C-alpha positions as a printed Julia matrix, in Angstrom:
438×3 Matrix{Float64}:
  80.27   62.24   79.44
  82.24   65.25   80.51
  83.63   67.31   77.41
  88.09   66.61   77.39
  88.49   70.17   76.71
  89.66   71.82   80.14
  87.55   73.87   82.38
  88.59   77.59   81.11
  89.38   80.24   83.83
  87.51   83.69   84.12
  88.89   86.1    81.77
  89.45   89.98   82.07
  86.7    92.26   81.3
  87.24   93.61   78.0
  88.8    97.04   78.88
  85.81   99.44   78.0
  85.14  102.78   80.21
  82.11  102.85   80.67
  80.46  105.65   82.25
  79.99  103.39   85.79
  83.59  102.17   85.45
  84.97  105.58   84.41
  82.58  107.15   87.56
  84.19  104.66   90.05
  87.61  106.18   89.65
  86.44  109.26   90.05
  84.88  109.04   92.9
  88.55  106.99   94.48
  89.53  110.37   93.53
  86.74  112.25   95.2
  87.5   110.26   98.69
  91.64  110.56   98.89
  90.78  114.47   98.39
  88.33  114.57  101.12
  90.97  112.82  103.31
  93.57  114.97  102.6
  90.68  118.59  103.14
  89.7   116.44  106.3
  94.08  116.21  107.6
  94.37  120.02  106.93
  91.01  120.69  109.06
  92.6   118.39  111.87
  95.04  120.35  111.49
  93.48  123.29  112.47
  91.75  122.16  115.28
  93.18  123.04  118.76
  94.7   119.53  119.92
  94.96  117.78  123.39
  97.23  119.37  125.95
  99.77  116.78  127.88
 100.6   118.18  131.2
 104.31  118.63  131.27
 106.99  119.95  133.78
 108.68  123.06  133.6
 112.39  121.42  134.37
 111.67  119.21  131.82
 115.26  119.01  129.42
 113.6   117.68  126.72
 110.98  120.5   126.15
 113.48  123.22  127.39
 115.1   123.69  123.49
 115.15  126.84  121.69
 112.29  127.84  118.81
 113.73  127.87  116.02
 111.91  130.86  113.64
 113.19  129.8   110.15
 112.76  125.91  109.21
 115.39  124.13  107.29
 112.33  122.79  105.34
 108.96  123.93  105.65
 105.53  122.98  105.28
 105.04  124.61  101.94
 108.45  123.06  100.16
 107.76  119.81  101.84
 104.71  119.85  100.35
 106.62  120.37   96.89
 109.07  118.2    97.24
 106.92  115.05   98.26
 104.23  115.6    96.43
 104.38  117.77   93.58
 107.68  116.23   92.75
 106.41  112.73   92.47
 103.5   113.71   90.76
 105.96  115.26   88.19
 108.61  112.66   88.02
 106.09  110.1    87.31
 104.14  111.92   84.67
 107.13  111.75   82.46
 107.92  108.55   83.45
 104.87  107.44   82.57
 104.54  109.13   79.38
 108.6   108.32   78.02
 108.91  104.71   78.91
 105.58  103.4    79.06
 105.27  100.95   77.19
 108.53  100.28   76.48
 110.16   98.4    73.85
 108.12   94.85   73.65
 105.12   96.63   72.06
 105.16   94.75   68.94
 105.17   96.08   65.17
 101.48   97.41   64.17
 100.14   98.07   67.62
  97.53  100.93   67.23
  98.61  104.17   68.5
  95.29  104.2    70.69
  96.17  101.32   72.4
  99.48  102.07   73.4
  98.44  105.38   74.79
  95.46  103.67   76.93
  98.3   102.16   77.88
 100.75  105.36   78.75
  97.31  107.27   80.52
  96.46  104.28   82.08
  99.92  103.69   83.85
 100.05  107.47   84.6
  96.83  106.97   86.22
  97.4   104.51   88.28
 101.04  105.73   89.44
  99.08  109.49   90.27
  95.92  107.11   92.1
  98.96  105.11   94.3
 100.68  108.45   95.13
  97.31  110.0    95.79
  96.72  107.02   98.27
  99.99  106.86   99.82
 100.4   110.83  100.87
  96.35  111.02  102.09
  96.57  108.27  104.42
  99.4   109.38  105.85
  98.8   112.77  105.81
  94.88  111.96  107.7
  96.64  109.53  110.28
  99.53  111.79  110.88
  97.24  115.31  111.77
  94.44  112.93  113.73
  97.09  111.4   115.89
  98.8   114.58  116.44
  95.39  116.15  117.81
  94.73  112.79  119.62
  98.0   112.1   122.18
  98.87  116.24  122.38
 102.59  115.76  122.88
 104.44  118.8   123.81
 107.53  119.62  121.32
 111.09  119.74  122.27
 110.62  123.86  122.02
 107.42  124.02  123.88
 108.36  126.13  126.6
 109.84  128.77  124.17
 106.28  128.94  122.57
 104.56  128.55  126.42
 106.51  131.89  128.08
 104.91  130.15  131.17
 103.59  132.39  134.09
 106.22  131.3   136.75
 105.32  134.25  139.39
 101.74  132.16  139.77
 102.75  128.47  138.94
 101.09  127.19  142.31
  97.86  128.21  139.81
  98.73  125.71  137.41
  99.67  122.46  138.76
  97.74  119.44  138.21
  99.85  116.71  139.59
 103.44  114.99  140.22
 105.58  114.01  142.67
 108.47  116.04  144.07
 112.08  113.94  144.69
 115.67  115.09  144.97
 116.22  116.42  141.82
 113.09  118.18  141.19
 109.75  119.47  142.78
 108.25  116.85  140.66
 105.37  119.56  139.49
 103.3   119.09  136.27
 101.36  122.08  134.82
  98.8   122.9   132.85
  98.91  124.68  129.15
  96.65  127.5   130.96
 100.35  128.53  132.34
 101.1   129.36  128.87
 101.11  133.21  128.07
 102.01  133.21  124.41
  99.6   135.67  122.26
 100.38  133.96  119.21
  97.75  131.06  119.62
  98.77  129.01  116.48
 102.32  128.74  117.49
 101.29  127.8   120.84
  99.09  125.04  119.9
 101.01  123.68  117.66
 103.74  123.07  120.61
 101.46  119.85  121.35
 101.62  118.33  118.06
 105.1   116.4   118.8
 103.79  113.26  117.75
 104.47  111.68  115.32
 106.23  113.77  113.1
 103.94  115.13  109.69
 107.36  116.22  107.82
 108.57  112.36  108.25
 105.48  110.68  107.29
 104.31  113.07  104.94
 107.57  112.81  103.19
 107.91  109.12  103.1
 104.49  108.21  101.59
 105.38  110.13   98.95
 109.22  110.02   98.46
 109.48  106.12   99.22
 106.35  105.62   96.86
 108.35  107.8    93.99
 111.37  104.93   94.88
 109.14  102.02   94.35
 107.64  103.17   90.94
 111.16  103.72   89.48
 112.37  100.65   90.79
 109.26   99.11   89.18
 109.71  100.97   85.95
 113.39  100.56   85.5
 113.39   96.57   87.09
 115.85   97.63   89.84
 115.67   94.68   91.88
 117.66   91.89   93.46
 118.13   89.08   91.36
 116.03   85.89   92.1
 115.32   82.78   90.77
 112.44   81.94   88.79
 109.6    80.28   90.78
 108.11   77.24   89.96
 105.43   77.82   86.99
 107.29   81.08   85.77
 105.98   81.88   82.61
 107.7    82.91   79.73
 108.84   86.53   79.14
 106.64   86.94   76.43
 104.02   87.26   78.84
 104.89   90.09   80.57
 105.28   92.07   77.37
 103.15   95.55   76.4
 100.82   93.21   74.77
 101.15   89.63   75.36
  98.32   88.38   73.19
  99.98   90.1    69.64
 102.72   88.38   70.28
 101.58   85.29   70.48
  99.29   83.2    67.91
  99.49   80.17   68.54
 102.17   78.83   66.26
 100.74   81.19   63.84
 102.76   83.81   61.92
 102.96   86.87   64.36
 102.26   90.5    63.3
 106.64   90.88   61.9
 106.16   87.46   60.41
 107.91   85.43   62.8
 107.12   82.64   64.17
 105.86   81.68   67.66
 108.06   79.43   70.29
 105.51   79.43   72.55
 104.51   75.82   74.23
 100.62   74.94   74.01
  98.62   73.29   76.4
  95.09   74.23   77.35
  95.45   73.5    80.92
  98.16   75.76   81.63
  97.8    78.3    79.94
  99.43   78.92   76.33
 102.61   80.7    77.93
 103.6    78.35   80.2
 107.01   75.89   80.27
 106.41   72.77   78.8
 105.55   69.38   80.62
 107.35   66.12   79.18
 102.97   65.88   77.68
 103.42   69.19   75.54
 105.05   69.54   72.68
 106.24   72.54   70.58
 104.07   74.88   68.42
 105.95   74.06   65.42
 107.22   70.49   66.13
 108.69   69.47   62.53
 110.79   72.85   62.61
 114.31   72.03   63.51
 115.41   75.67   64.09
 112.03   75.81   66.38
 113.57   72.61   68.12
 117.09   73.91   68.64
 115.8    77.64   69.52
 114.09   75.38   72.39
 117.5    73.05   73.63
 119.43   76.58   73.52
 116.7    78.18   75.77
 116.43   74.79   78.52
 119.98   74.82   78.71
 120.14   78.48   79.61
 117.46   77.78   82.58
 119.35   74.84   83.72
 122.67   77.26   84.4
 120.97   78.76   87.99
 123.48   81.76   87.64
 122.27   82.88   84.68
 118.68   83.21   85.55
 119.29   87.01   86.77
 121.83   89.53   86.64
 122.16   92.67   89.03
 121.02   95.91   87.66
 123.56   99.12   87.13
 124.28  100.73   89.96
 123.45  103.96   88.5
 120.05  103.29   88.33
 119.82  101.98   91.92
 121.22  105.19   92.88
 118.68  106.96   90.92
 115.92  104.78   92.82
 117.27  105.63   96.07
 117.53  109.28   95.69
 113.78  109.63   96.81
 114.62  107.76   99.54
 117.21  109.31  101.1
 115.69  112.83  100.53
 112.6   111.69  102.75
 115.47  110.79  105.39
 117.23  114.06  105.2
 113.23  116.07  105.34
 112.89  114.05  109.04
 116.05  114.04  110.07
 115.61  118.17  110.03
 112.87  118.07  112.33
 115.35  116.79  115.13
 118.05  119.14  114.94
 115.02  121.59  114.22
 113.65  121.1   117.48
 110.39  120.22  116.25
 110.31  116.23  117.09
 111.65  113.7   119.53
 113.79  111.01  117.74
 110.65  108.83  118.96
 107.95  111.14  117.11
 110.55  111.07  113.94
 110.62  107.5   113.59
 107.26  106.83  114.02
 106.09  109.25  111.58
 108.56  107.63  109.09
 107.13  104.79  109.81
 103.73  105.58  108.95
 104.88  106.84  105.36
 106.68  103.53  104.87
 103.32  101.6   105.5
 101.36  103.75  103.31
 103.77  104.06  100.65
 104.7   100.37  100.1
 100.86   99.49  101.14
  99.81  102.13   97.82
 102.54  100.84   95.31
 101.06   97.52   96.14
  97.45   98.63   96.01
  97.83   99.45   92.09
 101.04   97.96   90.88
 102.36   94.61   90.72
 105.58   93.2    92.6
 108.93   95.01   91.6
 110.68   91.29   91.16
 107.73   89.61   89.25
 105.46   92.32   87.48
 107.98   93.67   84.78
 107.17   97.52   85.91
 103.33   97.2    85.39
 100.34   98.71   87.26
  97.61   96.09   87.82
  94.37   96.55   85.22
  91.54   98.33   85.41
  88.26   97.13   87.18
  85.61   95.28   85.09
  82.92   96.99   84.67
  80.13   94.83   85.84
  82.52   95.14   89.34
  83.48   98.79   89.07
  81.81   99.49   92.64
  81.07   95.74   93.74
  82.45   92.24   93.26
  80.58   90.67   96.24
  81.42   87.44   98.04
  82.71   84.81   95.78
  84.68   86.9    93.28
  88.79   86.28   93.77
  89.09   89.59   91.34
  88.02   93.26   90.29
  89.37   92.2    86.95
  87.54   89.61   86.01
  83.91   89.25   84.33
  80.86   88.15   85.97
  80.87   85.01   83.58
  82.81   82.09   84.77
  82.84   80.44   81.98
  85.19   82.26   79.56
  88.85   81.77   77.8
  91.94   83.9    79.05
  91.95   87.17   76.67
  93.78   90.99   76.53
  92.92   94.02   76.63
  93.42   94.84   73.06
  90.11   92.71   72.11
  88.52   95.8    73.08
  90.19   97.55   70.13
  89.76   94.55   67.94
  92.91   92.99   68.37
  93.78   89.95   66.37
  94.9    87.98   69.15
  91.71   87.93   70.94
  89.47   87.41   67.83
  91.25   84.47   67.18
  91.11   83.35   70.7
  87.48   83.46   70.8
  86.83   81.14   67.33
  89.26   78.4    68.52
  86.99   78.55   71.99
  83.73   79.05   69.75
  84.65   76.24   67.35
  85.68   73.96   70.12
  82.29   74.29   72.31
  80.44   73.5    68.66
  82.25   70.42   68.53
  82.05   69.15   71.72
  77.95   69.95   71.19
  78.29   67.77   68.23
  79.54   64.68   69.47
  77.67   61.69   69.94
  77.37   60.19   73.59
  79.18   57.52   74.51
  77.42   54.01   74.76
  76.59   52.64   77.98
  79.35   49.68   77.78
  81.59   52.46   78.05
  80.56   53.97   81.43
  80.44   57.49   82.68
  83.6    59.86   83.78
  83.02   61.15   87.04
């Protein structure tokens, strides 16, 4: 006879560093700096050169000697500016204000350094990728700039020399020319009139501006409102520290009581079936807490509420910095509007892929960064294994991170589970006029 109790899901790793676990991150570290060393050598190799025509309009603008922003303060303000911005962020608000009374101080700043981590490791991602893409398509395709032939000073007296193909018609002689026309002495500003496309400033500036939006909006829960899906859980579990919070019906660490449903095979924050009952059932305050709060869920309008404006503004800001940074490269002469957009592009890929990559949805995660790696799964989990986060052991109850500190929470978890398997050891099988479950 199978046992009644349900079949338990796999549980988090308790969050211990260990030297493996604490040596995977570094080396995440190690390979976004070798992209980024490997985009500034790309950088300073000699690209591909696209024929182009000397009446070309589009390459005929003038070179323009001082930048409205340049490589260095770009690199400031999308980059050292996030890194910043979410440092403090990170460090002020972090945790917030659902970490509940007698929380060790430890735990709430593994908390605070783990949040800062993974905001830095999401930037980190974000501007590298973009940043590696940007330089090795740049070197690949060789566009010419809208100022090339201010950098060429092309040889006209001998341009028979030069050409390499075209087709003459009425408006032109239809000739396309080499770079070897080109007799500019400054060789760096001359090869870099063939790195048009796409446009570093805009994606460079993107990954990590648009990135900087998303973790605010995270942080602060600037979203649009939305209904609760089906099998929302309760807010409780989106709290610092979801597992002090809750005991079960038990007294929790202010002395107050839980209102949390039970039922095994949902999961002990979940809404309650017409089968569950409350954790206090013969408390009428416990009863009408619960009425008042299924009432409030039935009213659809008053699921969500719009956040201040002043904070979307605040999220945005990022944003619309990264817009002004590309839209100087156009009246800069340094990109086509093609070569702008598609750079921009590439930032918004890499910045919403990052936030993603280490954070949880803006509208569903409460401002969180996803855990930590197990550690038996630090630089593996193989085929078969839905999660990074989750032990090796199938076989285990739902737990926190705080059992790692000793949290009460999860000590008491484990002797319900522990008491439970003993029992179901203990009982007598059935007799054979009862049959067998299957």
């Amino acid at each position: 006879m199978r046992s009644s109790l349900p079949l338990p899901l796999p549980r988090p790793r308790r969050r211990e560093f260990t030297l493996g676990l604490i040596s995977s991150y570094i080396f995440d570290w190690i390979v976004l700096i070798v992209a980024g060393v490997a985009g500034a050598i790309l950088g300073r190799i000699d690209p591909n050169k696209r024929p182009f025509s000397l009446e070309d309009p589009d390459i005929s603008f003038p070179y323009t000697e001082h930048e409205t922003v340049s490589a260095p303060i770009a690199f400031v303000i999308n980059t050292v500016g996030p890194v910043v911005i979410i440092f403090i962020i990170a460090l002020v608000l972090v945790p917030g204000r659902t970490v509940p009374k007698g929380t060790p101080k430890s735990l709430v700043w593994k908390r605070k350094l783990w949040e800062l981590h993974a905001g830095w490791l999401g930037l980190g991602l974000s501007v590298a990728s973009a940043w590696f893409i940007t330089q090795g398509m740049k070197n690949l395709f060789g566009k010419p700039r809208p100022d090339l032939l201010a950098r060429c000073q092309p040889d006209i007296a001998n341009i028979a020399q030069y050409v390499v193909g075209g087709i003459a018609n009425v408006s032109s002689n239809g000739q396309l020319v080499s770079a070897a026309i080109c007799k500019n002495t400054d060789d760096s500003v001359l090869q870099d009139g063939f790195r048009s496309f796409p446009s570093g400033h805009a994606s460079s500036s993107t990954a990590g501006l648009l990135y900087l939006s998303l973790f605010i909006a995270s942080k602060f829960a600037i979203t649009f409102p939305f209904l609760a899906p089906a099998g929302y859980t309760d807010e409780s579990s989106y709290a610092a520290f979801p597992s002090r919070m809750i005991r079960g019906g038990r007294n929790n660490d202010n002395g107050t009581e839980s209102f949390e449903m039970v039922n095994g095979a949902r999961g002990a924050n979940s809404f309650p079936s017409h089968e569950e009952e409350l954790s206090v059932p013969n408390d009428p305050a416990v009863a009408k807490r619960f009425m008042q709060h299924q009432a409030t869920l039935s009213a659809v309008r008053r699921q969500a509420a719009a956040p201040p404006v002043y904070l979307l503004v605040f999220a945005l800001t990022p944003f619309f910095v990264a817009v002004f940074i590309s839209s100087s490269r156009w009246f800069d002469y340094r990109h086509h509007g093609f070569d702008i957009l598609f750079g921009f592009m590439i930032g918004m890929i890499t910045a919403y892929f990052a936030f993603r990559f280490y954070h949880l949805p803006i509208s569903q995660g409460a401002g969180w960064a996803w855990g930590p790696r197990s550690a038996d799964k630090a630089w593996w989990a193989g085929v078969g294994s839905f999660s990074y986060a989750t032990d090796k052991e199938l076989y285990n109850r739902p737990g926190d991170e705080e059992e790692a500190v000793g949290g009460a929470g999860g000590n008491q978890a484990e002797r319900t589970v522990s008491d439970a398997d003993s029992a179901a050891k203990r009982r007598p099988p059935p007799s054979s006029s009862t049959g067998t479950n299957v």
